[in-house]
Coordinates of C-alpha atoms and ligand atoms in Angstrom, one line a residue:
X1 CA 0.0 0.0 0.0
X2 CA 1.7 2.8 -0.9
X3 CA 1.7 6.0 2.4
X4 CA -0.3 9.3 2.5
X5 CA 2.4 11.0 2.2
X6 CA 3.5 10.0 -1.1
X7 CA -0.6 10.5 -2.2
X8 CA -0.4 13.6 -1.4
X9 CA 2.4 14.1 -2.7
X10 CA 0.9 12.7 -6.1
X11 CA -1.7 14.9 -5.9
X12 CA 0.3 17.8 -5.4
X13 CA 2.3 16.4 -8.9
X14 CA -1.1 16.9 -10.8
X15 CA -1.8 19.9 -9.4
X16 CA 1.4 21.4 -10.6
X17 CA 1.8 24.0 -13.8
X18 CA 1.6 22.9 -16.8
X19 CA 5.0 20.9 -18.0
X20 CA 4.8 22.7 -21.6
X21 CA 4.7 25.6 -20.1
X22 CA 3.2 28.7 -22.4
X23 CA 0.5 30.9 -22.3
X24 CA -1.2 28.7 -24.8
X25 CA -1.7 25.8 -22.6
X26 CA -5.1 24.6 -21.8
X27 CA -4.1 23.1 -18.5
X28 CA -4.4 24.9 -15.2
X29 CA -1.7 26.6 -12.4
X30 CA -2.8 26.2 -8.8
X31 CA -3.5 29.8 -8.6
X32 CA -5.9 29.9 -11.4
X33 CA -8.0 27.1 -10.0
X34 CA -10.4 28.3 -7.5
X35 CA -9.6 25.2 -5.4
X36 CA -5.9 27.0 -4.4
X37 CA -7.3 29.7 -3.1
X38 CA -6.9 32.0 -6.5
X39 CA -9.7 34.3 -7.5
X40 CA -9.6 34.7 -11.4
X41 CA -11.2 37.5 -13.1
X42 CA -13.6 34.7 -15.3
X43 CA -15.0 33.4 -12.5
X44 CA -16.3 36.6 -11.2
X45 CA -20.0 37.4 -11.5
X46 CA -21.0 40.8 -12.9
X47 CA -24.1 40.8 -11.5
X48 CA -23.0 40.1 -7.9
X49 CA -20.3 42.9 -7.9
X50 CA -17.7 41.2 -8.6
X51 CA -18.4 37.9 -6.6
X52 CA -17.2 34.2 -7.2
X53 CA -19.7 32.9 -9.7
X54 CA -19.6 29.4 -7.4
X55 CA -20.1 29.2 -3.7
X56 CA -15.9 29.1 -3.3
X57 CA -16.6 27.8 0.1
X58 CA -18.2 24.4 -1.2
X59 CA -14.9 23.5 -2.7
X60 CA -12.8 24.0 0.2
X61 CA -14.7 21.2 1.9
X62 CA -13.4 18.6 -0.6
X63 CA -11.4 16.3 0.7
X64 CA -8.9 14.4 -0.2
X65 CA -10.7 11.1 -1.1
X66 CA -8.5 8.3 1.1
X67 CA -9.3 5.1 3.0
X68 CA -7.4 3.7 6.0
X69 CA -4.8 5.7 8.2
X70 CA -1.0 5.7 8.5
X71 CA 0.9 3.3 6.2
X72 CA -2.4 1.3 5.4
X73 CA -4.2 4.6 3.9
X74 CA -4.8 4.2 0.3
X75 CA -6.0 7.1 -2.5
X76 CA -9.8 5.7 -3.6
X77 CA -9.8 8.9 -6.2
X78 CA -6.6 9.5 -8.2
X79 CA -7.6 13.5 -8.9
X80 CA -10.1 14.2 -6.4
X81 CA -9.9 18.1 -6.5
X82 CA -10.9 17.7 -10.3
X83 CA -13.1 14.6 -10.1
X84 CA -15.4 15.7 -7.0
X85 CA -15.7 19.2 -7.8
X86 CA -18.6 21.1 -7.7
X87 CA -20.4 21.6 -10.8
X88 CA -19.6 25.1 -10.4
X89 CA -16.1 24.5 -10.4
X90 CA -16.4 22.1 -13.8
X91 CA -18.5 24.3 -15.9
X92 CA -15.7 27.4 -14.5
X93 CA -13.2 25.2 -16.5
X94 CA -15.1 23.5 -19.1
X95 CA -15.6 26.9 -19.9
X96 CA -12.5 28.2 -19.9
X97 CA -11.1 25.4 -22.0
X98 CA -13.6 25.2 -24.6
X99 CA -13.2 29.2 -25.1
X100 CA -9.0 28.4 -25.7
X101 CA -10.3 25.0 -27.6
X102 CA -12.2 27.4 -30.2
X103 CA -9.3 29.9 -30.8
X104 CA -7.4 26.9 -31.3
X105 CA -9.5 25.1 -33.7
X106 CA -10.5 28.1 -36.0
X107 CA -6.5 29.0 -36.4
X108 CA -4.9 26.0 -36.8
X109 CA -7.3 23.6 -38.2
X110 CA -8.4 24.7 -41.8
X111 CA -11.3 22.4 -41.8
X112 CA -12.9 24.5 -38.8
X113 CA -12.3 28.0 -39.5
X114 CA -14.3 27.2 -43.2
X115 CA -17.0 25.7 -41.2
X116 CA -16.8 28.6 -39.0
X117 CA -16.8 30.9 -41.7
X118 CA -19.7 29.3 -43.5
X119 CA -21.5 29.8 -40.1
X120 CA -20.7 33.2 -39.6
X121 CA -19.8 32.2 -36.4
X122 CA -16.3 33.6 -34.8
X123 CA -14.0 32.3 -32.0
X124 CA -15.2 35.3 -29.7
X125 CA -19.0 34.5 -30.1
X126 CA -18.4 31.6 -27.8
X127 CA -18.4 33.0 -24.0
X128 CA -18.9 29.7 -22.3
X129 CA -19.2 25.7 -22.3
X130 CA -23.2 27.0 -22.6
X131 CA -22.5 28.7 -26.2
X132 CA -21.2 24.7 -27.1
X133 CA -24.3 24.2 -29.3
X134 CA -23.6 27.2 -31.2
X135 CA -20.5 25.0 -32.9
X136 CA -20.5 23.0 -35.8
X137 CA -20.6 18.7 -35.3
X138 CA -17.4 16.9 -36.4
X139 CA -17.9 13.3 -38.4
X140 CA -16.0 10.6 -38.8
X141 CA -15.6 11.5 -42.4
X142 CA -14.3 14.6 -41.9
X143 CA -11.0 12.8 -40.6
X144 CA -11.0 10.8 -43.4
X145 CA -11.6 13.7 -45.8
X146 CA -8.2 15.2 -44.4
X147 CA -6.7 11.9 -43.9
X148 CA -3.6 11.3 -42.4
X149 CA -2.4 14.2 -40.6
X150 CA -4.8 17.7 -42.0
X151 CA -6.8 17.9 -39.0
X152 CA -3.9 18.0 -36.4
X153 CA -3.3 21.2 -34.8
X154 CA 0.3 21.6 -34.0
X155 CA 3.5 21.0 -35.6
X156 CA 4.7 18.2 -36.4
X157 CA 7.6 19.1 -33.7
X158 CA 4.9 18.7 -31.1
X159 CA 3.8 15.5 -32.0
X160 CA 4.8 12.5 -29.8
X161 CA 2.6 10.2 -30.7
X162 CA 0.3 8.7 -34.0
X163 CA -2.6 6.2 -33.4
X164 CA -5.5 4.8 -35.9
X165 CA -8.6 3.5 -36.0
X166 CA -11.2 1.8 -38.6
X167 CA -12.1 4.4 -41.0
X168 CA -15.4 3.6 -42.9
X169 CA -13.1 2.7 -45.9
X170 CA -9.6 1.7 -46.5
X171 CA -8.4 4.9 -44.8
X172 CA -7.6 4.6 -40.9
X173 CA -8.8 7.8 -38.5
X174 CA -5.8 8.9 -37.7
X175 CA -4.7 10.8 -34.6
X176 CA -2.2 12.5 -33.1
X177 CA -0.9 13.3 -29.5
X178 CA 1.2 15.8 -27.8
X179 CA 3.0 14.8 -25.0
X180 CA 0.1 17.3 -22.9
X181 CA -2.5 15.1 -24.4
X182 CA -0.8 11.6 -23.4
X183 CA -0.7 13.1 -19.8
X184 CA -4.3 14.0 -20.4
X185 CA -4.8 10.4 -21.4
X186 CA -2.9 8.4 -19.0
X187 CA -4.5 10.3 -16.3
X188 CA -8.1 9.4 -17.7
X189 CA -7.1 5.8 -17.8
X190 CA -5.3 6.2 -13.8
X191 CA -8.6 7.6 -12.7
X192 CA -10.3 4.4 -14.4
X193 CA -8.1 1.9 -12.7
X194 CA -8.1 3.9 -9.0
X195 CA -11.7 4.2 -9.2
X196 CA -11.6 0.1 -10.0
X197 CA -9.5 -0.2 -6.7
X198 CA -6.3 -0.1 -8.2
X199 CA -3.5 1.2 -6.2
X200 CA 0.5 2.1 -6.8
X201 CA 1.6 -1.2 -5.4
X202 CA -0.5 -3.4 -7.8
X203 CA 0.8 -5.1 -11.3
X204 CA -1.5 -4.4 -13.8
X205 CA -1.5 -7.1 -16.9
X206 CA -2.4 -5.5 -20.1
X207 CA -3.9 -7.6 -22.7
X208 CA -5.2 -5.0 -24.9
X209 CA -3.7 -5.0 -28.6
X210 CA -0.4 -2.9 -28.4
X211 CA 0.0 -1.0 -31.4
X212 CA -2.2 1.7 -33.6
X213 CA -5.1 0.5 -31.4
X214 CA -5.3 2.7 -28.3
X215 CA -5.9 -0.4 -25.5
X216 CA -2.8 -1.4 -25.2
X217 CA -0.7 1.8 -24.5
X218 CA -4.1 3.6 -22.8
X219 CA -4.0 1.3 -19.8
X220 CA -0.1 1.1 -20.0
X221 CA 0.5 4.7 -19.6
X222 CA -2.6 5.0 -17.1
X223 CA -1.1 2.3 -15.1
X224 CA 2.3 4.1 -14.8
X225 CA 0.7 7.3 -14.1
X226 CA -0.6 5.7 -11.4
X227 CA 3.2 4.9 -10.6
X228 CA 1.7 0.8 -10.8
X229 CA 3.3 -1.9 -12.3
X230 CA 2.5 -2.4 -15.9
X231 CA 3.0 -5.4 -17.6
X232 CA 2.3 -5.3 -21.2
X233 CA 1.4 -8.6 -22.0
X234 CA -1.1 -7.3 -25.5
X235 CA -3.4 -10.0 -27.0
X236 CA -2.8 -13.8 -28.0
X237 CA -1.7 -16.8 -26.4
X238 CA -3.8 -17.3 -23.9
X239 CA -2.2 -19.9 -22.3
X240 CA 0.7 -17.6 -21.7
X241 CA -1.3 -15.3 -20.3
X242 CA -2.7 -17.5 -17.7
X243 CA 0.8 -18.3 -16.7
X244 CA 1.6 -14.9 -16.3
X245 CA -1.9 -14.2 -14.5
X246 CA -0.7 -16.7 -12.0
X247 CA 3.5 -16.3 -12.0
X248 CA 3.8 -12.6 -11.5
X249 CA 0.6 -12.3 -9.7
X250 CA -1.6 -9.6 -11.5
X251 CA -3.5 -8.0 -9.6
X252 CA -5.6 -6.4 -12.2
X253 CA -6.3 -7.8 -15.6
X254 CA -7.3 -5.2 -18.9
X255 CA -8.4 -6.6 -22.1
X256 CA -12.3 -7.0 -23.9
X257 CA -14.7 -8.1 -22.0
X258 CA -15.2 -11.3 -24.5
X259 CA -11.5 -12.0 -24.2
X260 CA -11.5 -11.7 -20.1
X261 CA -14.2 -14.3 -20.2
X262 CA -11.8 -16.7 -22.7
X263 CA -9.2 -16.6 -20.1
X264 CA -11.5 -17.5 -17.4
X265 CA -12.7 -20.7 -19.2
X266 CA -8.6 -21.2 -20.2
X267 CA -8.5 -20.8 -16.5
X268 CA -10.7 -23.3 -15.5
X269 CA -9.7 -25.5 -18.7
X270 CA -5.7 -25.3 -17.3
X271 CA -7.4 -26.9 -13.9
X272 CA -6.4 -23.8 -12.1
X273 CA -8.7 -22.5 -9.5
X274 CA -8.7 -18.9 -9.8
X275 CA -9.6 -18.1 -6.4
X276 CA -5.6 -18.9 -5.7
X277 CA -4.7 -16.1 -8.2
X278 CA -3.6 -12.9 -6.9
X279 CA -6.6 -11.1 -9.3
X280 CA -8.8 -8.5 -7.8
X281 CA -10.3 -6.9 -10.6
X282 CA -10.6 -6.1 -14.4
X283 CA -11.5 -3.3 -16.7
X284 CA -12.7 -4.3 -19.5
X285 CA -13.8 -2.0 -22.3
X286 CA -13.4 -1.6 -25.9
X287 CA -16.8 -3.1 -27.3
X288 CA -20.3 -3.1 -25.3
X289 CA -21.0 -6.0 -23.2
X290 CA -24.2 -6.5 -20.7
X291 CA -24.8 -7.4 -16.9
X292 CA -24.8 -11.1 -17.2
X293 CA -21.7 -11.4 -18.9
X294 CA -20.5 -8.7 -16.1
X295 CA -21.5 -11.5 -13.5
X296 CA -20.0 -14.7 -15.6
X297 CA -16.8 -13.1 -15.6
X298 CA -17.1 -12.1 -12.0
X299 CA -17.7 -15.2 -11.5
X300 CA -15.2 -17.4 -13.7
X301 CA -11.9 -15.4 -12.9
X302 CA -13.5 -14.7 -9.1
X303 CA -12.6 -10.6 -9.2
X304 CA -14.9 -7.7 -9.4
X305 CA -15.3 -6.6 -13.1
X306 CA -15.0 -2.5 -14.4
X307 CA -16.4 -1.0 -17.6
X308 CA -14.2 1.4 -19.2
X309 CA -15.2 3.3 -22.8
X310 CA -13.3 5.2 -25.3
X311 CA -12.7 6.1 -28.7
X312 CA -9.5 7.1 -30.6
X313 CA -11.0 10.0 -32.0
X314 CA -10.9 11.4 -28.2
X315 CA -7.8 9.9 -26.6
X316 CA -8.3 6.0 -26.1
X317 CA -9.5 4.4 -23.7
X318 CA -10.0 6.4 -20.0
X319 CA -12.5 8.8 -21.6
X320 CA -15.0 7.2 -19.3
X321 CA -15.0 4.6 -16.3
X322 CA -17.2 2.4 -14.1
X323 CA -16.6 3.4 -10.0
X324 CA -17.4 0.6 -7.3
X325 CA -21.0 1.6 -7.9
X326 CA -21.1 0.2 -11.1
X327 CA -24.0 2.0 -12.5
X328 CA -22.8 3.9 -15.3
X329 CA -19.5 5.1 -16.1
X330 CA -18.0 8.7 -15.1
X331 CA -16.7 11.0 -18.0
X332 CA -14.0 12.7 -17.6
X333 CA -15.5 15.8 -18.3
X334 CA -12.9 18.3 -17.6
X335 CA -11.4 16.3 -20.8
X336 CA -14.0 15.4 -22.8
X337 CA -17.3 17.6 -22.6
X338 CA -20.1 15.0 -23.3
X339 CA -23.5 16.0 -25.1
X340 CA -26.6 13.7 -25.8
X341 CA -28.3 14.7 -29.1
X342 CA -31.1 13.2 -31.5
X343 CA -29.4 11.9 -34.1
X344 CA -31.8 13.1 -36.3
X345 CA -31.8 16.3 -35.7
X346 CA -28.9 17.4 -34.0
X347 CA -31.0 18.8 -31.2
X348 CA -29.6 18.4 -27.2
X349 CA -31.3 15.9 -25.3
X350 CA -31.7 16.1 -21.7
X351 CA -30.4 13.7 -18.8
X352 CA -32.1 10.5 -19.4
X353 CA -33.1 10.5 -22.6
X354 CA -31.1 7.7 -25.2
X355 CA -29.3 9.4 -28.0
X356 CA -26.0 10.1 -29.8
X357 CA -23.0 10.7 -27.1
X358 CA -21.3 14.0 -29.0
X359 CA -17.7 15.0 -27.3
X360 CA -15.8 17.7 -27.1
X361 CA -11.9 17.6 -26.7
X362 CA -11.8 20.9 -24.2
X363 CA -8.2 19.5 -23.3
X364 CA -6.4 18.1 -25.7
X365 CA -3.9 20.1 -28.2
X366 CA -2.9 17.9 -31.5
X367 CA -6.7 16.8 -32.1
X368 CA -8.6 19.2 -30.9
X369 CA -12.1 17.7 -32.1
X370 CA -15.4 19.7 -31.8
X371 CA -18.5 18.2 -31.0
X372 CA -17.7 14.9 -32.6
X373 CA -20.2 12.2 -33.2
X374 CA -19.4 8.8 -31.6
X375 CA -22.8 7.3 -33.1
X376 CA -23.2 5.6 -29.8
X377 CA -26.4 5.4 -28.6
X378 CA -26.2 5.9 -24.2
X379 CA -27.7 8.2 -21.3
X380 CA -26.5 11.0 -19.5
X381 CA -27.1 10.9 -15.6
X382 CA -25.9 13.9 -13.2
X383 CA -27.4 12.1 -10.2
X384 CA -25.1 12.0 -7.0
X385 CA -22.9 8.8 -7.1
X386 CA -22.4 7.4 -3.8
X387 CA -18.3 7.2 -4.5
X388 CA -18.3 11.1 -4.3
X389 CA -17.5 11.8 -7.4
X390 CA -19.2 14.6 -9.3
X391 CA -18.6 14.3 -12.9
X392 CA -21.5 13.2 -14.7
X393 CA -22.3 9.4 -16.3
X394 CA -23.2 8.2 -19.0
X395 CA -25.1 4.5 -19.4
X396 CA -23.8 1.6 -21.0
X397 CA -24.1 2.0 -24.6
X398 CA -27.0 0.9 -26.3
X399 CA -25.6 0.5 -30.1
X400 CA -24.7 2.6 -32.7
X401 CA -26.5 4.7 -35.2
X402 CA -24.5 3.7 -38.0
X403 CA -23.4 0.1 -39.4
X404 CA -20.2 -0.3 -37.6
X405 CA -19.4 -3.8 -36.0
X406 CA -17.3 -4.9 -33.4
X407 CA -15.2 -7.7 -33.2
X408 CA -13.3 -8.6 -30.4
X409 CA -12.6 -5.1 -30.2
X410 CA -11.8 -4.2 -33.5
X411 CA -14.1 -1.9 -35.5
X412 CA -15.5 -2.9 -38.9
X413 CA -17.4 -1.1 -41.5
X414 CA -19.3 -3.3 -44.0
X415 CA -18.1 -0.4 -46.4
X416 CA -14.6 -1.6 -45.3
X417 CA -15.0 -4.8 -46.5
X418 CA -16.8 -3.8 -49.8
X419 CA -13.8 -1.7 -50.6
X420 CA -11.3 -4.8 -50.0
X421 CA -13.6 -6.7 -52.6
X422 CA -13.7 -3.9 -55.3
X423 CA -9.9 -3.3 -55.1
X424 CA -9.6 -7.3 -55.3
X425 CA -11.9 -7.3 -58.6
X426 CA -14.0 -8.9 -57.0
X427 CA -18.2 -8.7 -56.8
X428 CA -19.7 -6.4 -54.4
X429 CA -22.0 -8.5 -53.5
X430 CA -20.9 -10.3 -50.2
X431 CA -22.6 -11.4 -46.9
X432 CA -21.1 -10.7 -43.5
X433 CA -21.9 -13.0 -40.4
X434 CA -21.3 -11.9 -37.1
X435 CA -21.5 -15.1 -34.2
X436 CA -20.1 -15.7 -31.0
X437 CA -18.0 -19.0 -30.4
X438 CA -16.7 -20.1 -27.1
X439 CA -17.7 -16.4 -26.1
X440 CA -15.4 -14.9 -28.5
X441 CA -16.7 -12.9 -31.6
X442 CA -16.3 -14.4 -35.0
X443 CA -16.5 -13.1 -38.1
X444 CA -17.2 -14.7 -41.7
X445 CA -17.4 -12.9 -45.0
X446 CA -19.0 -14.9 -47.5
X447 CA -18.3 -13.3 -51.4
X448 CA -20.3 -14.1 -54.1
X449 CA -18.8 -16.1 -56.5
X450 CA -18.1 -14.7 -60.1
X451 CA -17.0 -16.8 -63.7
X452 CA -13.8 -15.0 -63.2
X453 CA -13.1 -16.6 -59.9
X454 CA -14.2 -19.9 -60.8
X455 CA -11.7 -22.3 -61.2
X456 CA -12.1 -26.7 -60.9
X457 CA -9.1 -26.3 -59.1
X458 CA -9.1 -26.4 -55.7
X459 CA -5.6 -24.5 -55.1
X460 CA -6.3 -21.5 -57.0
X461 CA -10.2 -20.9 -54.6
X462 CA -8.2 -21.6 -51.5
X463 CA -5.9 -18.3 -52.9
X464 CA -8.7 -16.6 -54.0
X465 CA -9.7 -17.5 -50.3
X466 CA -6.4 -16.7 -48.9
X467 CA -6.0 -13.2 -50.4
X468 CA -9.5 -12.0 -49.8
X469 CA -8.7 -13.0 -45.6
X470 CA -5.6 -11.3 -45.8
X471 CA -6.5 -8.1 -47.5
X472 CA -9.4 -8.0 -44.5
X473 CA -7.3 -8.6 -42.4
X474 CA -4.5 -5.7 -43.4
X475 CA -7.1 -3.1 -43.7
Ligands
LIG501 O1 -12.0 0.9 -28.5 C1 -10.7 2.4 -27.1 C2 -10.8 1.5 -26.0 C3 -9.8 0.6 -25.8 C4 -11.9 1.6 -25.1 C5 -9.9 -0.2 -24.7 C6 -11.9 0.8 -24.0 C7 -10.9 -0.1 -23.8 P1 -11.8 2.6 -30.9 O2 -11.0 1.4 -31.5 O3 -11.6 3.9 -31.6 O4 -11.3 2.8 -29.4 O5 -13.3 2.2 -30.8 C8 -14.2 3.1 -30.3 O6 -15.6 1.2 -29.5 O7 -17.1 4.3 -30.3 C9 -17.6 2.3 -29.1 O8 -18.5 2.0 -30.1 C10 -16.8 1.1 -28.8 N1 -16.5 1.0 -27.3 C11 -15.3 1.4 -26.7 N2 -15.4 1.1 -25.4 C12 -16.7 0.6 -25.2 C13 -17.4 0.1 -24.0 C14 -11.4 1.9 -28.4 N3 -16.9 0.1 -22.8 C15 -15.6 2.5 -30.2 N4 -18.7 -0.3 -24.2 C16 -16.6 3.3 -29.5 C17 -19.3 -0.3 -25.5 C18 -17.3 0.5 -26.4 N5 -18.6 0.1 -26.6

């Protein structure tokens, strides 16, 4: 368990001045957050001469979220200032950010000051995170539109970082990172894994893909932010992973939810009982999964079990997480500003009502998206959460508004496949099925065949077999 002095100590760290330094930063000194005792100029109220805009006495109360005393005390919220602050406090900065966001976006990303200037709409008309609906949506195909790199924000000098996702055709999304917006991230995915009862002490075994995908390196860097133990272990071999599970003791496993539950039956299949391994708990993310299979895997690898969500677009995984209450996951809104909007037509919805999760990135530099649609379908709630935290969460989500499949966490576009088939010369005309074997998604293409194609020979189908698999499979 690591001591309270050293918590403190981390939460001091956070608290710190931005490492980049610059006025341009969209991160926080102590003095400018109302929780250090500084008074700044936005926050005061006109109307009440000159006043704090948010009772400044509320957030004094916080506290630093801890259990236990002495040596045994352990840190239950990674960020607590930030994570149980008073709505007050997050709008304060949501507001802030989003105003810096704007500038941002309309003078560095060309894409956004033509939108802006086909909306007669300027940086300066936006006050507040309440003027947010004023802004114009970002799509999926706008990324690809500018594909790779003519939606990042900064020079290329200020890039640490590239990672992809499925585009709806060959092209990937592509994003890009500064090394502001990795902290931003890792810290998203360290709030995930405390609120999951992680602690500094605890190895955390990542079986998330390494690579372009954002699992692998999400929970890696949130693990270390933590100043846990990562051990990056990616996908495959499951077997090996068992051993590891057991042999290094894990204390926390990350991967898909469908591929948690496979190691639990290689578990039980390796005659290992897993109440002997170390394992207290898992976050498991990166496609949607339901109650029951939240309470087979409780069950089958004996450890409680954490949602986490997140899309590339944003940052990765971390943009929202399940706390012990398990009853929706907490966005980290002082990140990621969430909206809930008909699909249809574009319009807000209000807390409770099922529509399209929007975000926007108030904190990040390289990517700085506005108002981007996810096309998953959730809930907002801002109901009090019994693990103190105040930032607001959204359900588990219910689908997509679009065609987009996920298997074993990797996101396919029928269009995707269509375009493999075309640029093979093959027919369009193709049927995808989608099953689940040995609780593990599968995923068969079935092409139609043409005269061309044809061939008594058995060889030349298996190639024809053989490339179409492995053009999917590079795309
Ligand atoms: O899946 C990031 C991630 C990695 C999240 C690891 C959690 C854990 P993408 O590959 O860009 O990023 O896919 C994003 O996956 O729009 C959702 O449709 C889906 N998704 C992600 N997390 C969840 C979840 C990563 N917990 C897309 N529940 C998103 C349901 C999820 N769907």
């Amino acid at each position: 368990m690591p001591d309270c002095r050293s918590g403190i100590r981390a939460l001091r760290r956070l608290s710190l001045p931005d490492r980049a330094g610059g006025n341009n930063t969209l991160h926080f000194t102590p003095k400018e957050l109302p929780a250090f005792g500084g008074r700044p100029a936005a926050m005061r109220n006109k109307n009440s001469g000159g006043s704090m805009a948010f009772p400044d006495s509320d957030f004094r109360k916080i506290k630093r979220k801890r259990t236990g005393s002495g040596n045994q005390c352990r840190i239950t919220i990674f960020e607590p200032d930030l994570e149980t602050a008073p709505r007050e406090v997050l709008h304060w900065i949501q507001s802030r950010r989003l105003v810096k966001m704007v500038e941002n976006c309309y003078n560095n990303v060309p894409l956004y000051k033509k939108r802006f200037d086909e909306m007669g709409l300027l940086p300066g008309d936006i006050k507040s995170i309440d003027d947010i609906h004023k802004l114009p949506f970002t799509y999926k195909t706008d990324l690809r539109d500018n594909y790779p790199f003519g939606m990042i924000a900064v020079p290329k000098e200020q890039l640490v970082r590239i990672h992809a996702s499925s585009g709806t055709t060959g092209k990937q999304t592509v994003v890009g990172y500064t090394k502001n917006d990795i902290d931003v991230w890792a810290k998203g995915a360290a709030r995930a894994l405390v609120a999951a009862g992680a602690t500094k002490s605890d190895y955390i075994h990542v079986s998330y893909g390494y690579g372009l995908f954002t699992g692998g390196l999400g929970l890696h860097y949130g693990a270390e932010m933590l100043g846990a133990t990562a051990i990056p272990v990616s996908s495959g071999n499951t077997k090996r992973q068992v051993d590891i599970l057991r042999d290094y003791g894990s204390d926390f496993l990350c991967c898909t939810p469908s591929y948690a539950m496979y190691i639990g039956e290689t578990v039980r299949d390796m005659g290992i009982d897993p109440k002997t391994l170390k394992l207290r708990g898992g976050i498991f993310g990166a496609e949607a999964w339901s109650e029951n299979m939240r309470r087979e895997i409780e069950k089958i690898l004996d450890i409680k079990a954490y949602d986490i969500y997140g899309l590339s677009e944003i940052a990765g995984p971390g943009v929202s997480f399940e706390c012990k209450e398990q009853t929706g996951m907490h966005i980290n809104e002082d990140f990621f500003y969430p909206e809930i909007i008909d699909p249809e037509t574009g319009e807000q919805l209000p807390d409770g009502e099922y529509g399209e999760l929007v975000f926007t990135c108030i904190g990040k530099e390289a990517l700085p998206l506005l108002r981007y649609r996810t096309r998953d379908i959730c809930k907002l709630s801002h109901k009090p959460c019994s693990c103190g935290r105040t930032l607001v969460k959204m359900s588990k989500t219910r689908g997509r508004t679009d065609d987009m499949l996920i298997i074993r966490g990797i996101n396919v576009f029928p269009s995707q496949v269509e375009h493999v088939l075309l640029s093979l010369n093959m027919e369009p005309n193709y049927q995808i099925i989608v099953d689940r074997k040995n609780n593990l998604d599968t995923m068969e293409v079935q092409v139609e065949m043409s005269d061309q194609m044809f061939s008594d020979k058995v060889r030349n189908l298996e190639d024809v077999e053989h490339n179409i698999a492995a053009a999917l499979q590079s795309t």
